[in-house]
């Protein structure tokens, strides 16, 4: 018998259990990667923020009982925008990333400001502002780095 259990902040206990070639109590997104007899790997697709948590795999066989523990952290890439408002302020925004992205306007300025908004689902929006009034700069760029992407 193989059973996966999860305890997470947004869900109750979920168990995927195989007894006599049956799978019970699994969600549509959580299933066996292959089969519990040949490979007890749990597959979660598509993964979402609510799946984050601590997982336990319990295996009972003629060789004994075994417990394996795994922790799942979900990383979400931010949505990036660069806009200019009516008062000639460049706004670089990295929305709903997890963890928070690093976001800044280029070129950097002593007159720039930054703001961070934490959302209830654990994602973070970072906004960087740079004033364009009395500036001789022809262009601006939005520089965002995040662990979910391998690019800047």
XYZ file of C-alpha atoms in Angstrom:
152
model
C 0.000 0.000 0.000
C 1.198 3.515 -0.846
C -0.428 6.645 0.568
C 0.408 10.335 0.048
C -0.838 12.886 2.580
C -0.599 16.653 2.516
C -1.044 19.282 5.175
C -1.117 22.796 3.772
C -2.413 26.183 4.806
C -5.399 26.207 2.441
C -6.510 22.576 2.417
C -7.470 19.787 4.723
C -5.756 16.421 4.773
C -5.737 14.808 1.341
C -4.734 11.206 0.847
C -3.979 9.365 -2.375
C -4.070 5.703 -1.472
C -3.559 2.539 -3.469
C -5.179 -0.637 -2.187
C -5.907 -3.515 -4.522
C -5.098 -1.389 -7.607
C -7.531 1.349 -6.563
C -6.809 5.007 -6.076
C -9.068 6.809 -3.633
C -9.383 10.357 -2.307
C -7.128 11.921 -4.967
C -8.004 15.183 -6.651
C -8.126 15.446 -10.450
C -4.767 17.238 -10.392
C -3.040 14.806 -8.010
C -2.369 11.336 -9.308
C 0.315 8.691 -9.565
C 3.121 9.507 -11.999
C 3.065 5.922 -13.283
C 1.542 3.374 -10.917
C 1.937 3.008 -7.147
C 3.274 -0.536 -7.541
C 6.171 0.402 -9.836
C 6.783 4.038 -8.844
C 5.026 5.776 -5.943
C 5.837 9.266 -7.254
C 2.988 11.738 -6.809
C 2.251 13.953 -9.841
C 0.536 17.319 -9.351
C -0.537 19.024 -12.568
C -1.158 21.820 -12.907
C 0.385 22.867 -9.620
C -1.040 25.928 -7.867
C -0.313 28.004 -4.776
C -2.745 25.961 -2.686
C -0.596 22.848 -3.234
C 2.261 24.335 -1.234
C 2.879 22.420 1.965
C 4.428 19.369 3.591
C 3.818 15.967 2.032
C 4.230 12.532 3.581
C 4.488 9.276 1.639
C 3.649 6.149 3.628
C 4.603 2.784 2.150
C 3.558 -0.494 3.737
C 4.967 -3.668 2.231
C 6.171 -7.096 3.244
C 9.611 -5.493 3.807
C 8.164 -3.129 6.420
C 6.634 0.306 6.802
C 8.419 3.377 5.442
C 7.806 7.129 5.728
C 9.205 9.756 3.356
C 8.771 13.500 3.782
C 8.859 16.247 1.178
C 8.158 19.969 1.242
C 6.704 21.765 -1.797
C 7.304 25.471 -2.366
C 5.523 27.027 -5.345
C 7.303 29.826 -7.236
C 5.199 32.193 -9.378
C 6.762 34.491 -12.003
C 5.481 38.072 -11.906
C 3.678 39.906 -14.692
C 5.868 42.859 -15.730
C 4.667 46.212 -17.069
C 6.365 49.548 -17.784
C 4.089 52.547 -18.185
C 4.299 56.323 -18.025
C 1.538 58.244 -16.237
C 0.154 61.761 -16.967
C 2.649 63.475 -14.666
C 5.597 61.953 -16.577
C 6.438 59.287 -14.020
C 7.737 55.949 -15.298
C 6.128 53.034 -13.452
C 7.874 49.646 -13.438
C 5.576 47.000 -11.953
C 6.235 43.308 -11.237
C 2.800 41.977 -10.248
C 1.865 38.910 -8.198
C 5.243 37.164 -7.991
C 6.226 34.609 -5.382
C 8.691 35.308 -3.937
C 8.728 39.058 -4.544
C 10.616 40.132 -7.659
C 13.291 42.817 -7.694
C 11.935 45.653 -9.847
C 13.541 48.974 -10.678
C 13.476 51.679 -13.317
C 16.595 52.289 -15.383
C 18.249 54.722 -15.255
C 18.155 54.819 -11.466
C 17.332 58.113 -9.808
C 17.600 59.673 -6.382
C 14.034 60.858 -6.936
C 12.621 57.365 -7.476
C 10.358 55.569 -5.025
C 9.387 51.945 -4.498
C 6.331 50.264 -3.102
C 5.432 46.685 -2.175
C 1.952 45.146 -1.861
C 1.456 41.744 -0.191
C -1.568 39.825 -1.497
C -3.634 37.334 0.579
C -2.540 34.408 -1.645
C 1.144 34.897 -0.732
C 2.190 36.730 -3.899
C 3.800 40.179 -3.886
C 3.626 43.149 -6.267
C 6.634 45.463 -6.417
C 6.405 48.881 -8.064
C 9.252 51.275 -8.826
C 8.636 54.890 -9.900
C 11.036 57.353 -11.534
C 10.159 60.967 -12.284
C 10.519 62.121 -15.884
C 9.804 65.826 -15.349
C 12.757 68.070 -16.318
C 14.599 65.010 -17.555
C 16.711 64.911 -20.682
C 16.540 61.096 -20.757
C 15.156 59.755 -24.043
C 14.055 56.344 -22.717
C 13.513 54.218 -19.644
C 13.679 50.510 -18.987
C 12.145 48.270 -16.375
C 14.659 45.883 -14.780
C 13.048 42.850 -13.121
C 14.774 39.772 -11.744
C 13.003 36.739 -10.274
C 14.019 33.138 -9.455
C 11.269 31.728 -11.715
C 13.018 33.099 -14.798
C 16.606 32.831 -15.895
C 16.541 36.189 -17.622
C 16.479 39.836 -16.603
